[in-house]
PDB file of C-alpha atoms in Angstrom:
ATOM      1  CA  UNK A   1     130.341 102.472  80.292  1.00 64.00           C
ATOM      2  CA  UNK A   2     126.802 103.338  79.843  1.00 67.00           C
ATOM      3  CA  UNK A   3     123.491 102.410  81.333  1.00 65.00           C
ATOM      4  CA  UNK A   4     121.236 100.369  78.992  1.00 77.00           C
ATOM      5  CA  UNK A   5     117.780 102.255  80.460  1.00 81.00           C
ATOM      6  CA  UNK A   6     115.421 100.891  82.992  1.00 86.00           C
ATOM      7  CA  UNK A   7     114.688  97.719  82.975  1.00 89.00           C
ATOM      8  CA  UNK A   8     112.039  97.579  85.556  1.00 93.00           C
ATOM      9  CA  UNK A   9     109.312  99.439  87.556  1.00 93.00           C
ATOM     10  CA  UNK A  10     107.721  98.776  90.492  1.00 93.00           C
ATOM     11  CA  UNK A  11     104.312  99.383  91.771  1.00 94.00           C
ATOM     12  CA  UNK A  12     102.849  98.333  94.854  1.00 93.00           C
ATOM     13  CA  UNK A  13      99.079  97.571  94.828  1.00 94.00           C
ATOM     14  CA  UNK A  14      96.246  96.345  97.302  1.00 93.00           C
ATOM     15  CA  UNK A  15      95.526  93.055  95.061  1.00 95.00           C
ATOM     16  CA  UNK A  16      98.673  92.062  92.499  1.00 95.00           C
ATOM     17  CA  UNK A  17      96.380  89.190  91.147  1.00 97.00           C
ATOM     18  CA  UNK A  18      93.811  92.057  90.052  1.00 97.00           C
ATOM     19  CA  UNK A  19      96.298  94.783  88.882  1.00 97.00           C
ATOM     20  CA  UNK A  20      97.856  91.617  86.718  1.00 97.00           C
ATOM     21  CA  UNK A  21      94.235  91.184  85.103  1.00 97.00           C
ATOM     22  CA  UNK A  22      94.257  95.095  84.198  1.00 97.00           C
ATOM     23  CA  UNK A  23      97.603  95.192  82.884  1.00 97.00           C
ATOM     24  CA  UNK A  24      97.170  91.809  80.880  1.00 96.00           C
ATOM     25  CA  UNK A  25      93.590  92.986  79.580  1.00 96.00           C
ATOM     26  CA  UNK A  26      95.136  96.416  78.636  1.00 96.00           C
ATOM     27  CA  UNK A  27      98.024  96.036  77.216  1.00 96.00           C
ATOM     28  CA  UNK A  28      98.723  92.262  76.418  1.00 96.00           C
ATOM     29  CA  UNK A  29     101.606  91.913  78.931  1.00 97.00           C
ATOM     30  CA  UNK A  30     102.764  87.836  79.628  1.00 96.00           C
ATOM     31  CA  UNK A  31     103.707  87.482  83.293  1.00 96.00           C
ATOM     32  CA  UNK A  32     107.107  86.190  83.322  1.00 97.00           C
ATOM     33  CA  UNK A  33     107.316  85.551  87.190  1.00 95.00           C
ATOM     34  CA  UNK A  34     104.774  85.088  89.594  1.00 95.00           C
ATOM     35  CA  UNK A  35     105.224  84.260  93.357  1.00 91.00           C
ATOM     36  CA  UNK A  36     103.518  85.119  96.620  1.00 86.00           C
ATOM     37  CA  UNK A  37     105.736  88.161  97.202  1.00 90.00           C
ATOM     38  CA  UNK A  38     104.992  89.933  93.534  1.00 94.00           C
ATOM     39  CA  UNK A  39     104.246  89.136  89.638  1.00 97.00           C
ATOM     40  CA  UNK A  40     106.731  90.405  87.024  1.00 96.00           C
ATOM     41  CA  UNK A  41     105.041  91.505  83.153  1.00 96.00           C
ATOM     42  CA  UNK A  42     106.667  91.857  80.433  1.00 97.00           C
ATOM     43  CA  UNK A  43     106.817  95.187  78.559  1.00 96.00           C
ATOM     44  CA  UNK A  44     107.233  94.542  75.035  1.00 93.00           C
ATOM     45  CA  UNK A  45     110.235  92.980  75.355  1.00 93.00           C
ATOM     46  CA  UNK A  46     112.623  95.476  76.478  1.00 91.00           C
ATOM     47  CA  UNK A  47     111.010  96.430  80.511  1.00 94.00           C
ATOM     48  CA  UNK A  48     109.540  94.823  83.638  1.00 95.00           C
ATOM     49  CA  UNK A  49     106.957  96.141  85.371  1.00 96.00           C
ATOM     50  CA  UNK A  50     106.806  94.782  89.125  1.00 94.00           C
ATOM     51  CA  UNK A  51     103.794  94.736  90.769  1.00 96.00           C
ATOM     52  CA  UNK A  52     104.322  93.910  94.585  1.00 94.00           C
ATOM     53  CA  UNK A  53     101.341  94.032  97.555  1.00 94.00           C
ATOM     54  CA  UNK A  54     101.266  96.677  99.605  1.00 91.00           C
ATOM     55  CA  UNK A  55     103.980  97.072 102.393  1.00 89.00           C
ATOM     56  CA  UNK A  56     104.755  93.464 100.745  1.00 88.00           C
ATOM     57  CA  UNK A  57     108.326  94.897 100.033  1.00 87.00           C
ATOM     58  CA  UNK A  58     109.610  96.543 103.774  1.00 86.00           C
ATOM     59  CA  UNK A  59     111.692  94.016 105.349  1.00 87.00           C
ATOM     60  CA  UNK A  60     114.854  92.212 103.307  1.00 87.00           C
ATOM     61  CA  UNK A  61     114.036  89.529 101.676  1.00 87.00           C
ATOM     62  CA  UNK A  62     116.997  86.839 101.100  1.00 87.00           C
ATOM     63  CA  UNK A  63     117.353  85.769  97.397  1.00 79.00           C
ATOM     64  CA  UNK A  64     116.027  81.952  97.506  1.00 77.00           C
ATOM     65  CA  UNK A  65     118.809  79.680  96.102  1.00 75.00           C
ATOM     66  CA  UNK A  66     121.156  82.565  95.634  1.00 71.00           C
ATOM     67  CA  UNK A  67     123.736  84.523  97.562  1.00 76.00           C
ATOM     68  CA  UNK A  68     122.715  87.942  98.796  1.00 87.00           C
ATOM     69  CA  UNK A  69     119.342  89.502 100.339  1.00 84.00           C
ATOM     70  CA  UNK A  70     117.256  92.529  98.583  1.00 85.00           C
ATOM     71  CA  UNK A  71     116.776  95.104 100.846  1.00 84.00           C
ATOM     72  CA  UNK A  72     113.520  96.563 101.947  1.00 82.00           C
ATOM     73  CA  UNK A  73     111.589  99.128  99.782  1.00 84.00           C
ATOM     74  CA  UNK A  74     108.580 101.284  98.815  1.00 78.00           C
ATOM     75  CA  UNK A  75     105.760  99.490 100.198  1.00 74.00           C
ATOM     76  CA  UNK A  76     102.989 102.089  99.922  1.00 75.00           C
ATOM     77  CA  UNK A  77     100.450 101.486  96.991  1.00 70.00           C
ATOM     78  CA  UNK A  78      98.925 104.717  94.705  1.00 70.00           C
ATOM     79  CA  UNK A  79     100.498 108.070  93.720  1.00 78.00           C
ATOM     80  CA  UNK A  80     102.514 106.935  91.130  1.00 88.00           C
ATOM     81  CA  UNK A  81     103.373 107.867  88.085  1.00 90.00           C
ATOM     82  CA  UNK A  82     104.809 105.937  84.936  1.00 93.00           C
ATOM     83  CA  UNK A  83     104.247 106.400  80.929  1.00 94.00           C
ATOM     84  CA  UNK A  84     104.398 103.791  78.058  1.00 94.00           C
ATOM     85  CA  UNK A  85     105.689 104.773  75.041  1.00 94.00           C
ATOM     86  CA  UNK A  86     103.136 104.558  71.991  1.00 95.00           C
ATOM     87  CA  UNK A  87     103.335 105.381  67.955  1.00 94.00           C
ATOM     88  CA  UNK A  88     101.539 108.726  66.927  1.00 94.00           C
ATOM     89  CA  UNK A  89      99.052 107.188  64.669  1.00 96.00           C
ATOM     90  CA  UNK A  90      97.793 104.154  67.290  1.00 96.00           C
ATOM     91  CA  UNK A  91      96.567 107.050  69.926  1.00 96.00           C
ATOM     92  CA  UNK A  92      93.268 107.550  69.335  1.00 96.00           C
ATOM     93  CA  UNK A  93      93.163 103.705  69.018  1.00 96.00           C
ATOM     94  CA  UNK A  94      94.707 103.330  72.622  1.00 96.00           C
ATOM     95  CA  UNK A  95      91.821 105.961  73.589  1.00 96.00           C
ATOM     96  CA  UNK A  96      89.019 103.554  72.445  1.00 96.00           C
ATOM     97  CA  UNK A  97      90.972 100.637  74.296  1.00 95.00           C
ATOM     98  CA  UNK A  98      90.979 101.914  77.736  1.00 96.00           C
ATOM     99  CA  UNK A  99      87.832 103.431  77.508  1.00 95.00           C
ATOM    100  CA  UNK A 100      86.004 100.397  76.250  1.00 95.00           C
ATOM    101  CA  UNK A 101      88.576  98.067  78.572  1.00 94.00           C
ATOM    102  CA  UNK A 102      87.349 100.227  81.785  1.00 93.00           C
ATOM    103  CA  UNK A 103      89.817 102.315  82.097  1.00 95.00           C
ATOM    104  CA  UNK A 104      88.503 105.979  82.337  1.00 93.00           C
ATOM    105  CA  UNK A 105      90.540 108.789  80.535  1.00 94.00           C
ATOM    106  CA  UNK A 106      90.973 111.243  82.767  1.00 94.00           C
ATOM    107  CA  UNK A 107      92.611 113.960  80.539  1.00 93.00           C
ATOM    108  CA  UNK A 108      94.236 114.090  76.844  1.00 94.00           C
ATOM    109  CA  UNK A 109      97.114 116.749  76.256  1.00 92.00           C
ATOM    110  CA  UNK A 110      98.877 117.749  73.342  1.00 93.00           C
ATOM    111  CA  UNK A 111     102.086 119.214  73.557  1.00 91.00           C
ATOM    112  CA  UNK A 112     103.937 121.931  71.961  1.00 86.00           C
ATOM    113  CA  UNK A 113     106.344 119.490  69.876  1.00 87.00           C
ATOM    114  CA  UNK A 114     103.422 117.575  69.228  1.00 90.00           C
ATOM    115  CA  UNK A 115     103.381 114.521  71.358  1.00 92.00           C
ATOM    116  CA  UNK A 116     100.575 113.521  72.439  1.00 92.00           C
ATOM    117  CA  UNK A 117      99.456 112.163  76.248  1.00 93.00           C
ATOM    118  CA  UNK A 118      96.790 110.055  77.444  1.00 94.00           C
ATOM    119  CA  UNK A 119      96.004 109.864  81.453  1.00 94.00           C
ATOM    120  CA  UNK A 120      94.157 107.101  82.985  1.00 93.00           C
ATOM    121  CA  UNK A 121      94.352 105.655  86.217  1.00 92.00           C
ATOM    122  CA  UNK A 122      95.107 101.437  87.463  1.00 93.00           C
ATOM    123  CA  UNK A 123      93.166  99.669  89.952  1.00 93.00           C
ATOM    124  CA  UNK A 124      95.091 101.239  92.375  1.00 90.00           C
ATOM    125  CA  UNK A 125      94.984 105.020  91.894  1.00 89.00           C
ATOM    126  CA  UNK A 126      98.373 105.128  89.716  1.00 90.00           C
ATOM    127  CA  UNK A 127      98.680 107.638  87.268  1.00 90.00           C
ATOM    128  CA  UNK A 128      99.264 106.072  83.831  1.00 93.00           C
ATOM    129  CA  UNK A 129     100.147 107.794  80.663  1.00 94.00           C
ATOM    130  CA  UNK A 130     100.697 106.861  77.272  1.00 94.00           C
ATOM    131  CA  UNK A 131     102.773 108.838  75.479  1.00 94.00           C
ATOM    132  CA  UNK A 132     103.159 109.442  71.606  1.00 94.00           C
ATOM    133  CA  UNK A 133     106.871 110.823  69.995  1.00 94.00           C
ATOM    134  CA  UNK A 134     107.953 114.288  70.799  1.00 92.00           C
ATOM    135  CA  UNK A 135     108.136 115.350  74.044  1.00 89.00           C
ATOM    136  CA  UNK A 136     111.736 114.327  75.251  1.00 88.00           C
ATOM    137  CA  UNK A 137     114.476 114.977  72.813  1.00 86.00           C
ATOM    138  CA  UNK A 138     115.049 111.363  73.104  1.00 83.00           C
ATOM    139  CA  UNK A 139     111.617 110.246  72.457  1.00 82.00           C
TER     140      UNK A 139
END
């Protein structure tokens, strides 16, 4: 047996219907849920990323129409930190979009292999980075 990889991450935020508008203007993510307690996007294909109101996420929550009840988590928003995966030669592109889509760069690193990392922040004080190839030995 082996794990697949991680299918989804969650953030919690102060407004999901706001942090939904950055991630969809950014990035192009479809919502593929979307309910009073969060809204799920859709990372290329292959992830989820969860955003869920603050403290939204602290008591169970029992599965509706299903067998079983989630138990609390998380439920603080900011201080995160995640990192989408992006080809070498679309960087300087992704630069140009967040700046121009409002989202300030707040540092640009290249690394010894090469890779290459841009920081920006959401609406909610997470650290974001896109990443180019060559960091991780897997990546």
């Amino acid at each position: 047996m082996q794990v697949g990889g991680i299918l989804e991450t969650a953030l919690y935020v102060s407004d999901i219907k706001r942090a939904e508008e950055f991630y969809r203007r950014l990035f192009g993510f479809t919502t593929l849920l979307e309910s009073e307690r969060l809204i799920a996007l859709d990372v290329s294909g292959r992830s989820v990323l969860l955003l869920f109101p603050e403290g939204g996420t602290t008591e169970p929550f029992p599965v509706p129409g299903g067998d079983g009840v989630i138990p609390p988590h998380g439920g603080s928003r900011g201080g995160y930190h995640f990192a989408f995966s992006i080809a070498d030669e679309d960087v300087e592109s992704w630069r140009g979009r967040l700046e121009s889509g409002g989202a300030a760069v707040e540092s640009v690193v290249t690394w010894p292999r090469g890779a290459k990392s841009i920081y920006f922040r959401d609406t909610d004080g997470n650290l974001a980075e896109l990443i180019s190839p060559g960091f991780w030995s897997i990546y």
